Coordinates of C-alpha atoms in Angstrom, one line a residue:
X1 CA 0.0 0.0 0.0
X2 CA 1.5 3.3 -1.0
X3 CA 1.8 6.3 1.3
X4 CA -1.1 8.1 -0.4
X5 CA -3.5 5.3 0.3
X6 CA -2.4 5.1 3.9
X7 CA -3.0 8.8 4.3
X8 CA -6.5 8.6 2.8
X9 CA -7.5 5.6 4.9
X10 CA -6.0 7.1 8.1
X11 CA -7.7 10.5 7.5
X12 CA -11.0 8.8 6.7
X13 CA -10.8 6.9 10.0
X14 CA -10.1 10.0 11.9
X15 CA -13.0 11.7 10.2
X16 CA -15.3 8.9 11.3
X17 CA -14.0 9.2 14.8
X18 CA -14.6 13.0 14.9
X19 CA -18.1 12.4 13.4
X20 CA -19.0 10.3 16.4
X21 CA -17.4 12.8 18.8
X22 CA -19.5 15.5 17.2
X23 CA -22.6 13.4 17.4
X24 CA -21.8 12.6 21.1
X25 CA -21.3 16.2 22.0
X26 CA -24.6 17.2 20.3
X27 CA -26.4 14.2 21.8
X28 CA -25.6 15.5 25.3
X29 CA -27.9 18.4 24.6
X30 CA -30.4 16.7 22.3
X31 CA -30.9 12.9 22.8
X32 CA -32.8 12.5 19.5
X33 CA -29.4 12.7 17.7
X34 CA -28.7 9.0 18.5
X35 CA -31.9 7.9 16.7
X36 CA -30.3 6.2 13.6
X37 CA -33.7 5.8 12.0
X38 CA -34.0 9.6 11.8
X39 CA -32.2 11.9 9.5
X40 CA -30.3 14.0 12.1
X41 CA -27.8 11.3 13.0
X42 CA -27.0 10.6 9.3
X43 CA -26.9 14.2 8.3
X44 CA -24.3 15.0 11.0
X45 CA -22.3 11.8 10.3
X46 CA -22.3 12.4 6.6
X47 CA -21.3 16.0 7.0
X48 CA -18.3 15.4 9.3
X49 CA -16.8 12.1 8.1
X50 CA -16.0 13.5 4.6
X51 CA -13.7 16.1 6.2
X52 CA -11.2 13.3 6.9
X53 CA -11.6 11.8 3.4
X54 CA -11.0 15.1 1.6
X55 CA -8.1 16.1 3.9
X56 CA -6.5 12.8 3.0
X57 CA -7.1 13.3 -0.7
X58 CA -5.7 16.7 -0.7
X59 CA -2.5 15.5 0.9
X60 CA -0.5 15.8 -2.3
X61 CA -1.3 19.5 -2.6
X62 CA 1.5 21.5 -1.1
X63 CA 1.6 24.3 -3.6
X64 CA -1.4 26.5 -4.6
X65 CA -2.5 25.2 -8.1
X66 CA -3.2 28.7 -9.6
X67 CA -0.9 31.2 -7.8
X68 CA 2.0 28.7 -7.4
X69 CA 3.0 29.7 -3.9
X70 CA 3.7 27.2 -1.2
X71 CA 1.1 27.4 1.5
X72 CA 1.2 26.3 5.1
X73 CA 0.3 22.7 5.5
X74 CA -2.4 22.9 8.1
X75 CA -4.4 25.6 6.3
X76 CA -5.4 22.8 4.0
X77 CA -7.2 21.0 6.8
X78 CA -8.8 24.2 8.1
X79 CA -10.0 25.1 4.7
X80 CA -11.5 21.7 4.0
X81 CA -13.2 21.7 7.5
X82 CA -14.7 25.1 6.9
X83 CA -16.0 24.4 3.4
X84 CA -17.5 21.0 4.4
X85 CA -19.1 22.4 7.5
X86 CA -21.0 25.2 5.8
X87 CA -23.9 22.9 4.8
X88 CA -24.5 21.7 8.3
X89 CA -24.1 25.2 9.8
X90 CA -26.6 26.6 7.4
X91 CA -29.1 23.9 8.2
X92 CA -29.0 25.0 11.8
X93 CA -31.1 28.0 10.8
X94 CA -34.0 25.6 10.2
X95 CA -34.9 26.1 13.8
X96 CA -36.3 29.6 14.5
X97 CA -34.4 30.0 17.8
X98 CA -30.9 29.5 16.3
X99 CA -28.5 32.3 16.5
X100 CA -25.3 33.1 14.6
X101 CA -23.3 31.7 17.4
X102 CA -24.5 28.2 16.5
X103 CA -23.5 28.8 12.9
X104 CA -20.0 29.9 13.8
X105 CA -19.6 27.1 16.4
X106 CA -20.4 24.5 13.8
X107 CA -18.0 26.1 11.3
X108 CA -15.3 26.4 14.0
X109 CA -15.6 22.8 15.0
X110 CA -15.2 21.7 11.4
X111 CA -12.1 23.8 11.1
X112 CA -10.7 22.3 14.3
X113 CA -11.5 18.8 13.1
X114 CA -9.8 19.5 9.8
X115 CA -6.8 21.0 11.5
X116 CA -6.4 18.0 13.9
X117 CA -6.8 15.4 11.1
X118 CA -4.3 17.1 8.8
X119 CA -1.8 17.6 11.6
X120 CA -2.0 14.0 12.8
X121 CA -1.9 12.4 9.3
X122 CA 0.8 14.7 8.0
X123 CA 2.9 13.9 11.0
X124 CA 2.4 10.1 10.7
X125 CA 2.4 9.7 7.0
X126 CA 3.6 12.9 5.3
X127 CA 2.4 14.9 2.4
X128 CA 3.4 16.1 -1.0
X129 CA 3.9 14.4 -4.4
X130 CA 6.4 11.9 -3.0
X131 CA 3.5 10.0 -1.6
X132 CA 2.4 9.0 -5.1
X133 CA 5.3 6.6 -5.6
X134 CA 4.7 3.0 -4.7
X135 CA 6.7 1.5 -1.9
X136 CA 6.6 -2.3 -1.3

Protein backbone atom coordinates (compact mmCIF):
# COMPACT_ATOMS: atom_id res chain seq x y z
CA UNK A 1 0.00 0.00 0.00
CA UNK A 2 1.52 3.32 -0.99
CA UNK A 3 1.76 6.31 1.35
CA UNK A 4 -1.08 8.15 -0.38
CA UNK A 5 -3.53 5.29 0.26
CA UNK A 6 -2.36 5.10 3.88
CA UNK A 7 -2.97 8.82 4.26
CA UNK A 8 -6.49 8.64 2.82
CA UNK A 9 -7.47 5.61 4.92
CA UNK A 10 -6.02 7.09 8.11
CA UNK A 11 -7.67 10.47 7.52
CA UNK A 12 -11.02 8.84 6.75
CA UNK A 13 -10.77 6.85 9.98
CA UNK A 14 -10.09 10.03 11.95
CA UNK A 15 -12.99 11.73 10.17
CA UNK A 16 -15.32 8.94 11.27
CA UNK A 17 -14.01 9.20 14.85
CA UNK A 18 -14.62 12.96 14.88
CA UNK A 19 -18.08 12.45 13.39
CA UNK A 20 -18.98 10.28 16.38
CA UNK A 21 -17.37 12.79 18.76
CA UNK A 22 -19.52 15.53 17.24
CA UNK A 23 -22.65 13.37 17.45
CA UNK A 24 -21.84 12.56 21.09
CA UNK A 25 -21.35 16.23 21.98
CA UNK A 26 -24.60 17.18 20.28
CA UNK A 27 -26.37 14.19 21.83
CA UNK A 28 -25.64 15.47 25.32
CA UNK A 29 -27.94 18.41 24.58
CA UNK A 30 -30.40 16.65 22.27
CA UNK A 31 -30.85 12.87 22.82
CA UNK A 32 -32.76 12.52 19.52
CA UNK A 33 -29.43 12.72 17.69
CA UNK A 34 -28.72 9.04 18.49
CA UNK A 35 -31.88 7.87 16.69
CA UNK A 36 -30.34 6.21 13.64
CA UNK A 37 -33.73 5.83 11.98
CA UNK A 38 -34.05 9.62 11.80
CA UNK A 39 -32.19 11.95 9.46
CA UNK A 40 -30.34 14.01 12.08
CA UNK A 41 -27.80 11.30 12.98
CA UNK A 42 -26.99 10.56 9.35
CA UNK A 43 -26.89 14.20 8.34
CA UNK A 44 -24.34 14.95 11.04
CA UNK A 45 -22.32 11.81 10.31
CA UNK A 46 -22.27 12.42 6.56
CA UNK A 47 -21.26 16.04 6.98
CA UNK A 48 -18.33 15.36 9.35
CA UNK A 49 -16.78 12.11 8.09
CA UNK A 50 -15.95 13.51 4.60
CA UNK A 51 -13.70 16.10 6.24
CA UNK A 52 -11.18 13.33 6.89
CA UNK A 53 -11.60 11.84 3.43
CA UNK A 54 -10.97 15.12 1.62
CA UNK A 55 -8.08 16.09 3.90
CA UNK A 56 -6.53 12.75 2.97
CA UNK A 57 -7.14 13.26 -0.74
CA UNK A 58 -5.66 16.74 -0.72
CA UNK A 59 -2.47 15.49 0.91
CA UNK A 60 -0.51 15.78 -2.32
CA UNK A 61 -1.30 19.50 -2.65
CA UNK A 62 1.50 21.51 -1.06
CA UNK A 63 1.56 24.34 -3.60
CA UNK A 64 -1.35 26.52 -4.65
CA UNK A 65 -2.53 25.24 -8.06
CA UNK A 66 -3.18 28.67 -9.61
CA UNK A 67 -0.95 31.16 -7.82
CA UNK A 68 2.00 28.74 -7.43
CA UNK A 69 2.95 29.74 -3.90
CA UNK A 70 3.74 27.21 -1.21
CA UNK A 71 1.08 27.35 1.47
CA UNK A 72 1.22 26.32 5.09
CA UNK A 73 0.34 22.66 5.47
CA UNK A 74 -2.36 22.92 8.09
CA UNK A 75 -4.35 25.59 6.28
CA UNK A 76 -5.39 22.76 3.97
CA UNK A 77 -7.20 20.99 6.82
CA UNK A 78 -8.75 24.18 8.15
CA UNK A 79 -10.04 25.12 4.69
CA UNK A 80 -11.54 21.68 4.04
CA UNK A 81 -13.16 21.67 7.48
CA UNK A 82 -14.72 25.08 6.94
CA UNK A 83 -16.01 24.37 3.44
CA UNK A 84 -17.55 21.01 4.36
CA UNK A 85 -19.14 22.43 7.53
CA UNK A 86 -21.04 25.22 5.80
CA UNK A 87 -23.93 22.95 4.80
CA UNK A 88 -24.45 21.66 8.33
CA UNK A 89 -24.06 25.16 9.76
CA UNK A 90 -26.60 26.64 7.36
CA UNK A 91 -29.10 23.91 8.20
CA UNK A 92 -28.99 25.02 11.83
CA UNK A 93 -31.14 28.00 10.83
CA UNK A 94 -34.04 25.63 10.17
CA UNK A 95 -34.91 26.15 13.83
CA UNK A 96 -36.27 29.64 14.50
CA UNK A 97 -34.38 29.96 17.80
CA UNK A 98 -30.95 29.45 16.26
CA UNK A 99 -28.46 32.30 16.50
CA UNK A 100 -25.33 33.12 14.55
CA UNK A 101 -23.33 31.70 17.45
CA UNK A 102 -24.52 28.20 16.55
CA UNK A 103 -23.51 28.76 12.92
CA UNK A 104 -19.99 29.88 13.84
CA UNK A 105 -19.60 27.12 16.43
CA UNK A 106 -20.37 24.46 13.80
CA UNK A 107 -17.97 26.06 11.30
CA UNK A 108 -15.29 26.44 13.98
CA UNK A 109 -15.57 22.81 15.04
CA UNK A 110 -15.25 21.73 11.40
CA UNK A 111 -12.09 23.84 11.08
CA UNK A 112 -10.73 22.34 14.30
CA UNK A 113 -11.48 18.78 13.14
CA UNK A 114 -9.80 19.47 9.79
CA UNK A 115 -6.75 20.97 11.49
CA UNK A 116 -6.35 18.03 13.87
CA UNK A 117 -6.84 15.42 11.13
CA UNK A 118 -4.35 17.14 8.82
CA UNK A 119 -1.77 17.61 11.59
CA UNK A 120 -1.96 13.99 12.77
CA UNK A 121 -1.95 12.42 9.31
CA UNK A 122 0.80 14.70 8.00
CA UNK A 123 2.94 13.91 11.04
CA UNK A 124 2.42 10.14 10.74
CA UNK A 125 2.37 9.65 6.95
CA UNK A 126 3.57 12.87 5.33
CA UNK A 127 2.35 14.93 2.41
CA UNK A 128 3.42 16.06 -1.04
CA UNK A 129 3.87 14.39 -4.39
CA UNK A 130 6.43 11.91 -3.03
CA UNK A 131 3.51 9.95 -1.57
CA UNK A 132 2.37 8.96 -5.06
CA UNK A 133 5.31 6.60 -5.61
CA UNK A 134 4.69 2.97 -4.72
CA UNK A 135 6.68 1.48 -1.85
CA UNK A 136 6.61 -2.26 -1.35
